[in-house]
Tab-separated table of C-alpha atoms and ligand atoms in Angstrom:
chain	number	residue	atom	x	y	z
A	9	MET	CA	13.649	-25.218	-29.208
A	10	THR	CA	10.661	-24.255	-31.625
A	11	TYR	CA	8.049	-21.636	-31.460
A	12	ASP	CA	5.605	-24.111	-29.955
A	13	GLU	CA	7.994	-25.814	-27.691
A	14	GLN	CA	8.637	-22.180	-26.253
A	15	ILE	CA	5.107	-21.769	-25.374
A	16	ARG	CA	4.214	-25.181	-23.772
A	17	ARG	CA	7.091	-24.525	-21.558
A	18	ALA	CA	6.080	-20.567	-20.618
A	19	ALA	CA	2.637	-21.760	-20.233
A	20	GLU	CA	3.792	-24.789	-17.808
A	21	ALA	CA	5.832	-22.557	-16.127
A	22	ILE	CA	3.359	-20.094	-15.269
A	23	LEU	CA	1.003	-23.044	-14.364
A	24	ASP	CA	3.703	-24.387	-11.798
A	25	SER	CA	3.956	-20.812	-10.307
A	26	GLY	CA	2.167	-20.399	-7.164
A	27	SER	CA	2.837	-16.261	-7.680
A	28	VAL	CA	3.699	-14.597	-11.088
A	29	ALA	CA	4.123	-10.930	-11.682
A	30	VAL	CA	4.349	-9.094	-14.904
A	31	LEU	CA	6.334	-6.525	-16.406
A	32	THR	CA	5.429	-4.637	-19.648
A	33	GLY	CA	6.911	-1.864	-21.521
A	34	ALA	CA	6.222	0.506	-24.532
A	35	GLY	CA	6.600	-2.701	-26.719
A	36	ILE	CA	3.241	-4.292	-25.696
A	37	SER	CA	1.395	-1.132	-26.967
A	38	THR	CA	2.957	-0.449	-30.251
A	39	GLU	CA	0.300	-2.991	-31.724
A	40	SER	CA	-2.258	-0.760	-30.136
A	41	GLY	CA	-0.728	2.211	-32.365
A	42	ILE	CA	1.931	4.017	-29.809
A	43	PRO	CA	5.244	3.992	-30.903
A	44	ASP	CA	7.888	2.927	-27.949
A	45	PHE	CA	11.201	4.557	-27.949
A	46	ARG	CA	13.529	2.151	-28.721
A	47	SER	CA	11.996	0.469	-32.231
A	48	PRO	CA	14.517	0.331	-35.393
A	49	GLY	CA	12.297	2.705	-38.103
A	50	THR	CA	9.466	2.992	-35.569
A	51	GLY	CA	10.435	4.529	-32.159
A	52	LEU	CA	10.349	7.883	-30.814
A	53	TRP	CA	14.126	8.198	-30.807
A	54	GLU	CA	14.135	8.080	-34.493
A	55	LYS	CA	12.484	11.426	-34.571
A	56	MET	CA	13.501	13.160	-31.413
A	57	ASP	CA	15.468	12.397	-27.757
A	58	PRO	CA	12.895	11.150	-25.351
A	59	MET	CA	15.326	11.566	-22.533
A	60	GLU	CA	15.129	15.611	-23.716
A	61	ALA	CA	12.005	15.828	-24.344
A	62	LEU	CA	10.396	13.825	-21.514
A	63	SER	CA	12.685	15.315	-18.572
A	64	ALA	CA	12.271	17.278	-15.420
A	65	ARG	CA	14.862	19.406	-16.295
A	66	VAL	CA	13.386	20.476	-19.772
A	67	LEU	CA	10.071	21.094	-17.813
A	68	PHE	CA	11.165	23.064	-14.785
A	69	ASN	CA	13.906	25.098	-17.222
A	70	ASN	CA	12.196	25.176	-20.486
A	71	PRO	CA	8.558	24.779	-20.279
A	72	ARG	CA	7.871	26.216	-23.368
A	73	LYS	CA	9.719	23.300	-24.879
A	74	PHE	CA	8.177	20.837	-22.742
A	75	TYR	CA	4.943	21.745	-24.044
A	76	HIS	CA	5.450	21.676	-27.589
A	77	THR	CA	7.185	18.419	-27.345
A	78	GLY	CA	6.791	16.057	-24.436
A	79	PHE	CA	3.704	17.135	-23.370
A	80	LYS	CA	2.341	16.726	-27.144
A	81	ILE	CA	3.423	13.181	-26.651
A	82	LEU	CA	1.532	12.525	-23.528
A	83	THR	CA	-1.753	13.434	-24.780
A	84	SER	CA	-1.445	11.390	-28.234
A	85	MET	CA	-2.078	8.448	-26.309
A	86	GLY	CA	-5.845	9.174	-25.288
A	87	ASN	CA	-7.944	7.698	-28.050
A	88	ALA	CA	-5.832	4.344	-28.115
A	89	GLU	CA	-7.577	1.148	-27.439
A	90	PRO	CA	-5.892	-1.928	-25.867
A	91	ASN	CA	-4.823	-5.080	-27.998
A	92	ARG	CA	-4.908	-8.842	-27.732
A	93	ALA	CA	-1.992	-8.740	-25.606
A	94	HIS	CA	-3.517	-6.267	-22.703
A	95	PHE	CA	-6.882	-8.352	-23.102
A	96	VAL	CA	-5.240	-11.644	-22.142
A	97	LEU	CA	-3.293	-10.193	-19.368
A	98	ALA	CA	-6.499	-9.152	-17.532
A	99	ASP	CA	-8.189	-12.591	-18.250
A	100	MET	CA	-5.169	-13.950	-17.002
A	101	GLU	CA	-5.390	-11.995	-13.415
A	102	LYS	CA	-9.381	-12.502	-13.394
A	103	GLU	CA	-8.356	-16.554	-13.514
A	104	GLY	CA	-5.827	-16.219	-10.871
A	105	LEU	CA	-2.675	-16.971	-12.776
A	106	ILE	CA	-1.262	-13.659	-12.709
A	107	ASP	CA	-1.366	-11.257	-9.416
A	108	ALA	CA	-0.211	-8.187	-10.708
A	109	VAL	CA	0.625	-6.277	-13.694
A	110	ILE	CA	3.801	-3.601	-13.393
A	111	THR	CA	3.726	-1.415	-15.850
A	112	GLN	CA	6.395	1.356	-17.432
A	113	ASN	CA	3.362	2.195	-19.526
A	114	ILE	CA	1.443	5.219	-19.466
A	115	ASP	CA	-1.135	4.912	-21.715
A	116	ASN	CA	-4.042	3.598	-19.731
A	117	LEU	CA	-4.279	0.517	-21.928
A	118	HIS	CA	-4.546	-2.236	-19.144
A	119	GLN	CA	-6.754	-0.098	-17.256
A	120	LYS	CA	-8.994	-0.108	-20.588
A	121	ALA	CA	-8.340	-3.658	-21.056
A	122	GLY	CA	-9.595	-4.726	-17.812
A	123	SER	CA	-6.682	-5.540	-15.605
A	124	LYS	CA	-7.140	-4.579	-11.525
A	125	ASN	CA	-4.091	-4.797	-9.801
A	126	ILE	CA	-1.711	-2.419	-11.829
A	127	LEU	CA	1.052	-0.614	-10.637
A	128	GLU	CA	2.057	2.292	-12.364
A	129	VAL	CA	5.556	2.981	-12.036
A	130	HIS	CA	6.003	5.526	-14.251
A	131	GLY	CA	2.943	7.282	-13.520
A	132	ASP	CA	0.094	8.142	-15.823
A	133	THR	CA	-1.116	10.318	-18.437
A	134	ARG	CA	-4.387	10.380	-17.182
A	135	THR	CA	-4.045	13.676	-14.549
A	136	GLY	CA	-1.559	16.518	-13.837
A	137	TYR	CA	-1.138	18.045	-10.169
A	138	CYS	CA	-0.352	21.462	-8.658
A	139	LEU	CA	3.141	21.514	-7.464
A	140	LYS	CA	2.073	23.918	-4.517
A	141	CYS	CA	-1.476	22.998	-3.080
A	142	GLY	CA	-1.143	18.880	-4.787
A	143	VAL	CA	-4.654	19.266	-6.283
A	144	LYS	CA	-5.559	16.812	-8.544
A	145	VAL	CA	-6.727	18.016	-12.396
A	146	GLU	CA	-7.585	15.806	-15.495
A	147	ILE	CA	-5.145	16.405	-18.151
A	148	GLY	CA	-7.362	17.683	-20.455
A	149	GLU	CA	-8.182	20.712	-18.200
A	150	MET	CA	-4.183	21.392	-18.535
A	151	ALA	CA	-4.283	20.683	-22.436
A	152	GLU	CA	-7.191	23.307	-22.721
A	153	LYS	CA	-4.772	25.982	-20.999
A	154	VAL	CA	-1.567	24.952	-22.644
A	155	GLU	CA	-3.780	25.251	-26.063
A	156	GLN	CA	-4.775	28.971	-24.821
A	157	GLY	CA	-1.309	29.296	-24.201
A	158	GLU	CA	-0.691	29.664	-20.498
A	159	ILE	CA	2.397	27.771	-20.360
A	160	PRO	CA	3.309	26.412	-17.644
A	161	PRO	CA	-0.441	25.987	-17.107
A	162	VAL	CA	-1.426	26.747	-13.446
A	163	CYS	CA	-3.706	26.166	-10.690
A	164	ASP	CA	-7.353	27.758	-10.520
A	165	ALA	CA	-7.407	27.061	-6.830
A	166	CYS	CA	-3.996	28.056	-5.622
A	167	GLY	CA	-2.321	30.123	-8.688
A	168	GLY	CA	0.628	27.244	-8.178
A	169	VAL	CA	2.256	25.595	-11.469
A	170	LEU	CA	0.489	22.316	-12.617
A	171	ARG	CA	2.491	19.208	-13.803
A	172	PRO	CA	1.789	15.984	-15.359
A	173	SER	CA	1.555	12.895	-13.342
A	174	VAL	CA	4.022	11.244	-15.626
A	175	ILE	CA	7.228	10.494	-13.937
A	176	LEU	CA	9.441	12.735	-15.997
A	177	PHE	CA	13.577	11.625	-16.639
A	178	GLY	CA	15.203	12.863	-13.930
A	179	ASP	CA	11.749	12.469	-11.021
A	180	MET	CA	12.020	10.299	-8.444
A	181	LEU	CA	10.060	7.050	-8.796
A	182	PRO	CA	6.502	6.678	-7.004
A	183	PRO	CA	5.849	4.913	-3.924
A	184	CYS	CA	4.018	1.922	-5.634
A	185	PHE	CA	7.508	1.445	-7.294
A	186	ASP	CA	8.173	-0.293	-3.830
A	187	LYS	CA	5.174	-2.340	-4.135
A	188	ALA	CA	6.946	-3.364	-7.443
A	189	TRP	CA	9.747	-4.012	-6.466
A	190	GLY	CA	8.223	-6.508	-3.651
A	191	TYR	CA	6.211	-8.481	-6.412
A	192	ALA	CA	9.223	-9.239	-8.388
A	193	ALA	CA	11.614	-10.453	-5.532
A	194	ASP	CA	9.050	-12.495	-3.912
A	195	CYS	CA	6.805	-13.707	-7.113
A	196	ASP	CA	8.543	-17.124	-8.890
A	197	LEU	CA	8.178	-16.097	-11.746
A	198	LEU	CA	8.696	-12.793	-13.592
A	199	LEU	CA	7.195	-12.404	-17.020
A	200	VAL	CA	8.584	-9.346	-19.138
A	201	VAL	CA	6.395	-8.515	-22.293
A	202	GLY	CA	7.307	-5.705	-24.396
A	203	SER	CA	10.254	-3.712	-22.786
A	204	SER	CA	13.730	-3.352	-24.036
A	205	LEU	CA	14.973	-3.456	-20.288
A	206	ASN	CA	16.929	-0.563	-20.942
A	207	VAL	CA	15.348	2.426	-18.579
A	208	GLY	CA	16.513	2.133	-15.005
A	209	PRO	CA	15.606	2.023	-11.971
A	210	VAL	CA	12.801	-0.421	-13.190
A	211	ASN	CA	15.070	-2.837	-15.368
A	212	ASN	CA	16.112	-3.821	-12.201
A	213	LEU	CA	13.253	-6.467	-11.340
A	214	ALA	CA	14.364	-7.943	-14.096
A	215	ALA	CA	17.802	-8.636	-12.038
A	216	VAL	CA	15.684	-9.345	-8.347
A	217	CYS	CA	13.534	-12.038	-9.761
A	218	LYS	CA	13.522	-15.750	-9.124
A	219	ARG	CA	12.805	-17.036	-12.555
A	220	LEU	CA	12.272	-15.074	-15.844
A	221	ILE	CA	10.520	-15.242	-19.293
A	222	ILE	CA	10.787	-12.112	-21.739
A	223	ILE	CA	8.259	-11.566	-24.818
A	224	ASN	CA	10.137	-8.970	-26.913
A	225	ILE	CA	10.825	-8.570	-30.486
A	226	GLY	CA	14.441	-7.341	-29.718
A	227	ASP	CA	17.136	-7.789	-26.991
A	228	THR	CA	17.457	-7.025	-23.795
A	229	PRO	CA	20.495	-6.435	-21.555
A	230	PHE	CA	18.610	-9.214	-19.549
A	231	ASP	CA	18.333	-11.959	-21.867
A	232	SER	CA	20.959	-14.094	-20.447
A	233	ARG	CA	19.135	-14.209	-16.902
A	234	ALA	CA	16.099	-15.494	-18.516
A	235	GLU	CA	15.073	-19.319	-18.747
A	236	LEU	CA	13.060	-18.547	-21.932
A	237	ILE	CA	12.944	-15.816	-24.368
A	238	ILE	CA	9.948	-15.825	-27.004
A	239	ARG	CA	10.839	-13.908	-29.602
A	240	GLY	CA	7.612	-12.552	-31.313
A	241	LYS	CA	4.967	-9.456	-31.714
A	242	ALA	CA	2.903	-9.231	-27.986
A	243	GLY	CA	-0.336	-9.824	-29.379
A	244	GLN	CA	0.421	-13.041	-30.882
A	245	VAL	CA	2.543	-14.701	-28.121
A	246	MET	CA	0.158	-14.114	-25.365
A	247	ASP	CA	-2.705	-14.813	-27.379
A	248	ASP	CA	-0.849	-18.472	-28.172
A	249	LEU	CA	0.246	-18.592	-24.714
A	250	TYR	CA	-3.173	-18.438	-23.442
A	251	LYS	CA	-4.472	-20.945	-25.588
A	252	ALA	CA	-1.495	-23.271	-24.724
A	253	ILE	CA	-2.530	-22.449	-20.760
A	254	GLU	CA	-6.322	-23.534	-21.691
A	255	ARG	CA	-5.563	-26.857	-23.224
A	256	ILE	CA	-2.976	-27.961	-20.488
A	257	ARG	CA	-5.131	-27.344	-17.284
B	25	LIG	P1	11.681	0.340	-25.102
B	25	LIG	O1	11.266	1.550	-26.290
B	25	LIG	O2	12.956	1.007	-24.415
B	25	LIG	O3	11.420	-0.629	-25.708
B	25	LIG	C1	10.419	-1.767	-26.693
B	25	LIG	C2	10.817	-2.784	-26.572
B	25	LIG	O4	9.605	-3.987	-27.211
B	25	LIG	C3	11.841	-3.009	-27.444
B	25	LIG	O5	13.311	-4.022	-26.962
B	25	LIG	C4	11.047	-3.721	-29.357
B	25	LIG	O6	11.780	-4.613	-29.925
B	25	LIG	C5	9.984	-4.385	-27.924
B	25	LIG	N1	8.640	-4.459	-29.042
B	25	LIG	C6	8.307	-3.707	-29.945
B	25	LIG	N2	7.144	-3.694	-30.483
B	25	LIG	C7	6.978	-4.734	-29.998
B	25	LIG	C8	5.576	-6.203	-30.057
B	25	LIG	N3	4.815	-5.935	-30.766
B	25	LIG	N4	5.743	-7.300	-29.338
B	25	LIG	C9	7.035	-7.225	-28.384
B	25	LIG	N5	7.687	-6.778	-28.183
B	25	LIG	C10	7.960	-5.608	-29.283
B	25	LIG	O7	10.510	0.553	-23.595
B	25	LIG	P2	10.342	0.712	-22.412
B	25	LIG	O8	11.494	-0.778	-22.453
B	25	LIG	O9	9.265	0.504	-21.887
B	25	LIG	O10	10.925	1.388	-21.432
B	25	LIG	C11	10.940	2.899	-22.319
B	25	LIG	C12	10.152	3.583	-21.414
B	25	LIG	O11	9.207	4.351	-22.424
B	25	LIG	C13	9.462	3.850	-20.717
B	25	LIG	O12	9.763	4.136	-19.802
B	25	LIG	C14	7.619	3.668	-20.823
B	25	LIG	O13	7.522	4.411	-19.681
B	25	LIG	C15	8.147	5.057	-21.757
B	25	LIG	N6	7.194	5.089	-22.776
B	25	LIG	C16	5.825	4.425	-22.985
B	25	LIG	C17	4.604	4.638	-24.013
B	25	LIG	C18	3.578	3.948	-23.344
B	25	LIG	O14	3.043	4.282	-22.469
B	25	LIG	N7	2.940	3.202	-24.610
B	25	LIG	C19	5.554	4.569	-24.980
B	25	LIG	C20	6.772	5.028	-25.624
B	25	LIG	C21	7.243	5.384	-24.130
């Protein structure tokens, strides 16, 4: 099947579906300059083991290591801007073409692009919170404390230890994961954009959905379940897909 034929079929599948959910991963943000984990040559995995740097085990047992490695990755995403793929998803939501964006990303780019119904199943890098009293703090406030050598940073209100609101390897998933599961299981079509589908349990969303379309440069373990796999860069593919939808309807 040619690329144009794949785009047309994906556009028709979206228009034919009563409900569409989207699952995004780090690959949707590489064109915004944020490295993913697994892309050969550029992924973070080439330089470090993110499952170590971004683990709850290191946060609690070796905070100095966490704040000198993992925390720096988290705070490095703040200046990135959304790309065409994020904007197309926001427009598709406004037009009622998709119901929700379930994202593994922690880069805030779906919000910046204007998406509204976003389920951040791996948390976010906007805030942190106190493990003792639960108060929320801006991530910038935590970063300032760390810069001044306060490791781990502590809560001004109660002296408890602060931690980022990101879901680290080894953490429980947040309550919105149940909602994401509901969207994936109940929707007519799940569109996966820029995820290797290697990280569980979120990758199981691709197992419970009825119909599956994958847009990704590389392979995923769920390719055999997908009715369509479009191999290409998310920005271009989503732009072409949106134009095809506009032509057809
Ligand atoms: P991943 O790194 O495992 O996989 C990314 C996939 O996207 C790869 O298969 C790659 O081939 C593909 N890809 C890369 N650039 C692409 C592009 N321009 N267009 C289409 N596909 C592209 O990422 P993942 O599946 O999201 O899982 C890993 C974890 O990484 C997640 O838990 C996520 O929280 C975390 N993470 C997030 C960010 C972010 O927030 N931007 C960045 C790095 C890692």
